[in-house]
């Protein structure tokens, strides 16, 4: 994977997350890695700082999940917004 990324740095090519699927060993860990890295920041800093997130529960909001991860973000929202449905 490192060699692939180094090659992209030389060429400037930006294939996006497609490269995660090129190696079986990386993709299964990607969602948990994001959750571990960004979950606590979302819970402790982002969620309390953005008023819109508190309005979700008051307005019986509907969430649509496009299925591009392991669901950590929606689980965090649902934890704080019991009326959230989707």
CSV table of N, CA and C in Angstrom, one decimal:
chain,number,residue,atom,x,y,z
A,1,UNK,N,0.8,-1.2,0.0
A,1,UNK,CA,0.0,0.0,0.0
A,1,UNK,C,0.9,1.3,0.0
A,2,UNK,N,1.9,1.2,0.8
A,2,UNK,CA,2.8,2.4,0.8
A,2,UNK,C,3.5,2.7,-0.5
A,3,UNK,N,3.9,1.6,-1.2
A,3,UNK,CA,4.4,1.8,-2.5
A,3,UNK,C,3.4,2.4,-3.5
A,4,UNK,N,2.2,2.0,-3.4
A,4,UNK,CA,1.1,2.5,-4.3
A,4,UNK,C,0.9,4.0,-4.0
A,5,UNK,N,0.9,4.3,-2.7
A,5,UNK,CA,0.7,5.8,-2.4
A,5,UNK,C,1.9,6.6,-2.8
A,6,UNK,N,3.1,6.1,-2.6
A,6,UNK,CA,4.3,6.8,-3.1
A,6,UNK,C,4.3,7.0,-4.6
A,7,UNK,N,3.8,6.1,-5.3
A,7,UNK,CA,3.7,6.2,-6.8
A,7,UNK,C,2.7,7.3,-7.1
A,8,UNK,N,1.6,7.4,-6.4
A,8,UNK,CA,0.6,8.5,-6.6
A,8,UNK,C,1.1,9.8,-6.3
A,9,UNK,N,2.0,9.9,-5.3
A,9,UNK,CA,2.6,11.2,-5.0
A,9,UNK,C,3.5,11.7,-6.1
A,10,UNK,N,4.2,10.8,-6.8
A,10,UNK,CA,5.0,11.2,-7.9
A,10,UNK,C,4.2,11.7,-9.1
A,11,UNK,N,3.1,11.0,-9.4
A,11,UNK,CA,2.3,11.3,-10.6
A,11,UNK,C,1.2,12.4,-10.3
A,12,UNK,N,0.8,12.5,-9.0
A,12,UNK,CA,-0.2,13.5,-8.7
A,12,UNK,C,-1.6,12.9,-8.9
A,13,UNK,N,-1.7,11.7,-9.4
A,13,UNK,CA,-3.0,11.0,-9.6
A,13,UNK,C,-3.7,10.9,-8.2
A,14,UNK,N,-5.1,11.1,-8.3
A,14,UNK,CA,-5.9,11.1,-7.1
A,14,UNK,C,-7.1,10.2,-7.3
A,15,UNK,N,-6.9,8.8,-7.2
A,15,UNK,CA,-8.0,7.9,-7.4
A,15,UNK,C,-9.0,7.8,-6.3
A,16,UNK,N,-8.8,8.4,-5.2
A,16,UNK,CA,-9.7,8.4,-4.1
A,16,UNK,C,-9.7,7.1,-3.3
A,17,UNK,N,-10.9,6.8,-2.7
A,17,UNK,CA,-11.0,5.6,-1.8
A,17,UNK,C,-10.9,4.3,-2.6
A,18,UNK,N,-10.9,4.4,-3.9
A,18,UNK,CA,-10.9,3.1,-4.7
A,18,UNK,C,-9.7,2.3,-4.3
A,19,UNK,N,-8.6,3.0,-4.0
A,19,UNK,CA,-7.3,2.2,-3.7
A,19,UNK,C,-7.5,1.4,-2.4
A,20,UNK,N,-8.4,1.7,-1.6
A,20,UNK,CA,-8.6,0.9,-0.4
A,20,UNK,C,-9.1,-0.5,-0.7
A,21,UNK,N,-9.8,-0.7,-1.8
A,21,UNK,CA,-10.3,-2.0,-2.2
A,21,UNK,C,-9.3,-2.8,-2.9
A,22,UNK,N,-8.1,-2.2,-3.3
A,22,UNK,CA,-7.1,-2.9,-3.9
A,22,UNK,C,-6.4,-3.9,-3.0
A,23,UNK,N,-6.4,-3.7,-1.8
A,23,UNK,CA,-5.7,-4.6,-0.8
A,23,UNK,C,-6.7,-5.1,0.2
A,24,UNK,N,-6.9,-6.4,0.3
A,24,UNK,CA,-7.9,-6.9,1.2
A,24,UNK,C,-7.6,-6.6,2.7
A,25,UNK,N,-6.3,-6.3,3.0
A,25,UNK,CA,-5.9,-6.1,4.4
A,25,UNK,C,-6.3,-4.7,4.9
A,26,UNK,N,-6.6,-3.8,4.0
A,26,UNK,CA,-6.8,-2.4,4.5
A,26,UNK,C,-8.3,-2.1,4.7
A,27,UNK,N,-9.1,-2.5,3.7
A,27,UNK,CA,-10.6,-2.1,3.7
A,27,UNK,C,-11.3,-2.5,5.0
A,28,UNK,N,-11.1,-3.8,5.5
A,28,UNK,CA,-11.9,-4.1,6.7
A,28,UNK,C,-11.6,-3.2,7.9
A,29,UNK,N,-10.4,-2.6,7.9
A,29,UNK,CA,-10.1,-1.8,9.1
A,29,UNK,C,-10.4,-0.3,8.9
A,30,UNK,N,-10.8,0.1,7.7
A,30,UNK,CA,-11.0,1.5,7.4
A,30,UNK,C,-12.1,2.1,8.3
A,31,UNK,N,-13.3,1.5,8.4
A,31,UNK,CA,-14.4,2.0,9.2
A,31,UNK,C,-14.0,2.1,10.6
A,32,UNK,N,-13.5,1.0,11.2
A,32,UNK,CA,-13.1,1.1,12.6
A,32,UNK,C,-12.0,2.1,12.9
A,33,UNK,N,-11.1,2.3,11.9
A,33,UNK,CA,-10.1,3.3,12.1
A,33,UNK,C,-10.7,4.7,12.2
A,34,UNK,N,-11.6,5.0,11.3
A,34,UNK,CA,-12.3,6.3,11.3
A,34,UNK,C,-13.1,6.5,12.6
A,35,UNK,N,-13.8,5.4,13.0
A,35,UNK,CA,-14.6,5.5,14.2
A,35,UNK,C,-13.7,5.8,15.5
A,36,UNK,N,-12.6,5.1,15.5
A,36,UNK,CA,-11.7,5.3,16.7
A,36,UNK,C,-11.0,6.7,16.6
A,37,UNK,N,-10.7,7.1,15.5
A,37,UNK,CA,-10.0,8.4,15.3
A,37,UNK,C,-11.0,9.6,15.5
A,38,UNK,N,-12.1,9.6,14.8
A,38,UNK,CA,-13.0,10.7,14.8
A,38,UNK,C,-14.2,10.6,15.7
A,39,UNK,N,-14.6,9.4,16.2
A,39,UNK,CA,-15.8,9.2,17.0
A,39,UNK,C,-15.7,10.1,18.3
A,40,UNK,N,-14.6,10.0,19.1
A,40,UNK,CA,-14.5,10.8,20.3
A,40,UNK,C,-14.5,12.3,20.0
A,41,UNK,N,-13.9,12.7,18.9
A,41,UNK,CA,-13.9,14.2,18.6
A,41,UNK,C,-15.4,14.6,18.3
A,42,UNK,N,-16.1,13.8,17.5
A,42,UNK,CA,-17.5,14.1,17.2
A,42,UNK,C,-18.3,14.2,18.5
A,43,UNK,N,-18.2,13.1,19.4
A,43,UNK,CA,-19.0,13.0,20.6
A,43,UNK,C,-18.7,14.2,21.6
A,44,UNK,N,-17.4,14.5,21.7
A,44,UNK,CA,-17.1,15.5,22.8
A,44,UNK,C,-17.0,16.9,22.3
A,45,UNK,N,-16.7,17.1,21.0
A,45,UNK,CA,-16.5,18.5,20.6
A,45,UNK,C,-17.5,19.0,19.5
A,46,UNK,N,-17.7,18.2,18.5
A,46,UNK,CA,-18.5,18.6,17.4
A,46,UNK,C,-20.0,18.6,17.7
A,47,UNK,N,-20.5,17.4,18.2
A,47,UNK,CA,-21.9,17.3,18.5
A,47,UNK,C,-22.4,18.4,19.5
A,48,UNK,N,-21.7,18.7,20.6
A,48,UNK,CA,-22.1,19.7,21.5
A,48,UNK,C,-22.0,21.2,21.0
A,49,UNK,N,-21.1,21.4,20.0
A,49,UNK,CA,-20.9,22.7,19.5
A,49,UNK,C,-21.8,23.1,18.4
A,50,UNK,N,-22.5,22.2,17.7
A,50,UNK,CA,-23.4,22.6,16.6
A,50,UNK,C,-24.8,22.4,17.0
A,51,UNK,N,-25.5,23.6,17.1
A,51,UNK,CA,-26.9,23.6,17.5
A,51,UNK,C,-27.8,22.7,16.7
A,52,UNK,N,-27.6,22.5,15.4
A,52,UNK,CA,-28.4,21.7,14.5
A,52,UNK,C,-28.5,20.3,15.0
A,53,UNK,N,-27.5,19.7,15.6
A,53,UNK,CA,-27.5,18.4,16.1
A,53,UNK,C,-28.6,18.2,17.2
A,54,UNK,N,-28.7,19.2,18.0
A,54,UNK,CA,-29.7,19.2,19.1
A,54,UNK,C,-31.1,19.3,18.5
A,55,UNK,N,-31.3,20.0,17.4
A,55,UNK,CA,-32.6,20.1,16.8
A,55,UNK,C,-33.1,18.8,16.1
A,56,UNK,N,-32.2,17.9,15.8
A,56,UNK,CA,-32.6,16.7,15.2
A,56,UNK,C,-33.6,15.9,16.0
A,57,UNK,N,-33.3,15.8,17.3
A,57,UNK,CA,-34.2,15.1,18.2
A,57,UNK,C,-35.5,15.8,18.4
A,58,UNK,N,-35.5,17.1,18.4
A,58,UNK,CA,-36.7,17.8,18.7
A,58,UNK,C,-37.7,17.8,17.5
A,59,UNK,N,-37.1,17.6,16.3
A,59,UNK,CA,-37.9,17.6,15.1
A,59,UNK,C,-38.2,16.2,14.5
A,60,UNK,N,-38.0,15.2,15.2
A,60,UNK,CA,-38.2,13.8,14.7
A,60,UNK,C,-37.6,13.6,13.3
A,61,UNK,N,-36.3,13.9,13.2
A,61,UNK,CA,-35.6,13.8,11.9
A,61,UNK,C,-35.5,12.5,11.3
A,62,UNK,N,-35.3,12.4,10.0
A,62,UNK,CA,-35.1,11.2,9.2
A,62,UNK,C,-33.7,11.2,8.7
A,63,UNK,N,-33.0,10.1,8.9
A,63,UNK,CA,-31.6,10.0,8.4
A,63,UNK,C,-31.6,9.0,7.2
A,64,UNK,N,-30.9,9.3,6.2
A,64,UNK,CA,-30.7,8.4,5.0
A,64,UNK,C,-29.2,8.0,5.0
A,65,UNK,N,-29.0,6.8,5.1
A,65,UNK,CA,-27.6,6.2,5.1
A,65,UNK,C,-27.3,5.7,3.7
A,66,UNK,N,-26.2,6.3,3.1
A,66,UNK,CA,-25.8,5.8,1.8
A,66,UNK,C,-24.9,4.6,1.8
A,67,UNK,N,-24.6,4.1,3.0
A,67,UNK,CA,-23.8,2.9,3.1
A,67,UNK,C,-22.4,3.0,2.7
A,68,UNK,N,-21.7,4.0,3.1
A,68,UNK,CA,-20.3,4.2,2.7
A,68,UNK,C,-19.4,4.1,3.9
A,69,UNK,N,-19.7,3.3,4.8
A,69,UNK,CA,-18.8,3.2,6.0
A,69,UNK,C,-19.4,2.1,6.9
A,70,UNK,N,-18.9,2.1,8.2
A,70,UNK,CA,-19.4,1.1,9.1
A,70,UNK,C,-20.5,1.7,10.0
A,71,UNK,N,-21.0,2.9,9.7
A,71,UNK,CA,-22.2,3.4,10.4
A,71,UNK,C,-21.9,4.1,11.7
A,72,UNK,N,-20.6,4.4,12.0
A,72,UNK,CA,-20.3,5.0,13.3
A,72,UNK,C,-20.9,6.4,13.5
A,73,UNK,N,-21.0,7.2,12.4
A,73,UNK,CA,-21.5,8.5,12.5
A,73,UNK,C,-23.0,8.5,12.9
A,74,UNK,N,-23.8,7.6,12.2
A,74,UNK,CA,-25.2,7.5,12.5
A,74,UNK,C,-25.5,6.9,13.8
A,75,UNK,N,-24.6,6.0,14.2
A,75,UNK,CA,-24.8,5.4,15.6
A,75,UNK,C,-24.6,6.5,16.7
A,76,UNK,N,-23.6,7.3,16.4
A,76,UNK,CA,-23.3,8.4,17.4
A,76,UNK,C,-24.5,9.4,17.4
A,77,UNK,N,-25.1,9.7,16.2
A,77,UNK,CA,-26.3,10.6,16.2
A,77,UNK,C,-27.4,10.0,16.9
A,78,UNK,N,-27.7,8.7,16.6
A,78,UNK,CA,-28.8,8.0,17.3
A,78,UNK,C,-28.6,7.9,18.8
A,79,UNK,N,-27.4,7.8,19.2
A,79,UNK,CA,-27.2,7.7,20.7
A,79,UNK,C,-27.7,9.0,21.4
A,80,UNK,N,-27.5,10.1,20.7
A,80,UNK,CA,-27.8,11.4,21.3
A,80,UNK,C,-29.2,11.9,20.8
A,81,UNK,N,-29.8,11.2,19.8
A,81,UNK,CA,-31.1,11.6,19.3
A,81,UNK,C,-32.0,10.4,19.2
A,82,UNK,N,-32.7,10.0,20.2
A,82,UNK,CA,-33.5,8.8,20.2
A,82,UNK,C,-34.7,8.9,19.2
A,83,UNK,N,-35.1,10.1,18.9
A,83,UNK,CA,-36.2,10.2,17.9
A,83,UNK,C,-35.8,10.1,16.5
A,84,UNK,N,-34.5,10.1,16.2
A,84,UNK,CA,-34.0,10.0,14.9
A,84,UNK,C,-34.4,8.7,14.3
A,85,UNK,N,-34.9,8.7,13.1
A,85,UNK,CA,-35.3,7.4,12.4
A,85,UNK,C,-34.7,7.4,11.0
A,86,UNK,N,-34.7,6.3,10.4
A,86,UNK,CA,-34.1,6.2,9.1
A,86,UNK,C,-34.3,4.8,8.5
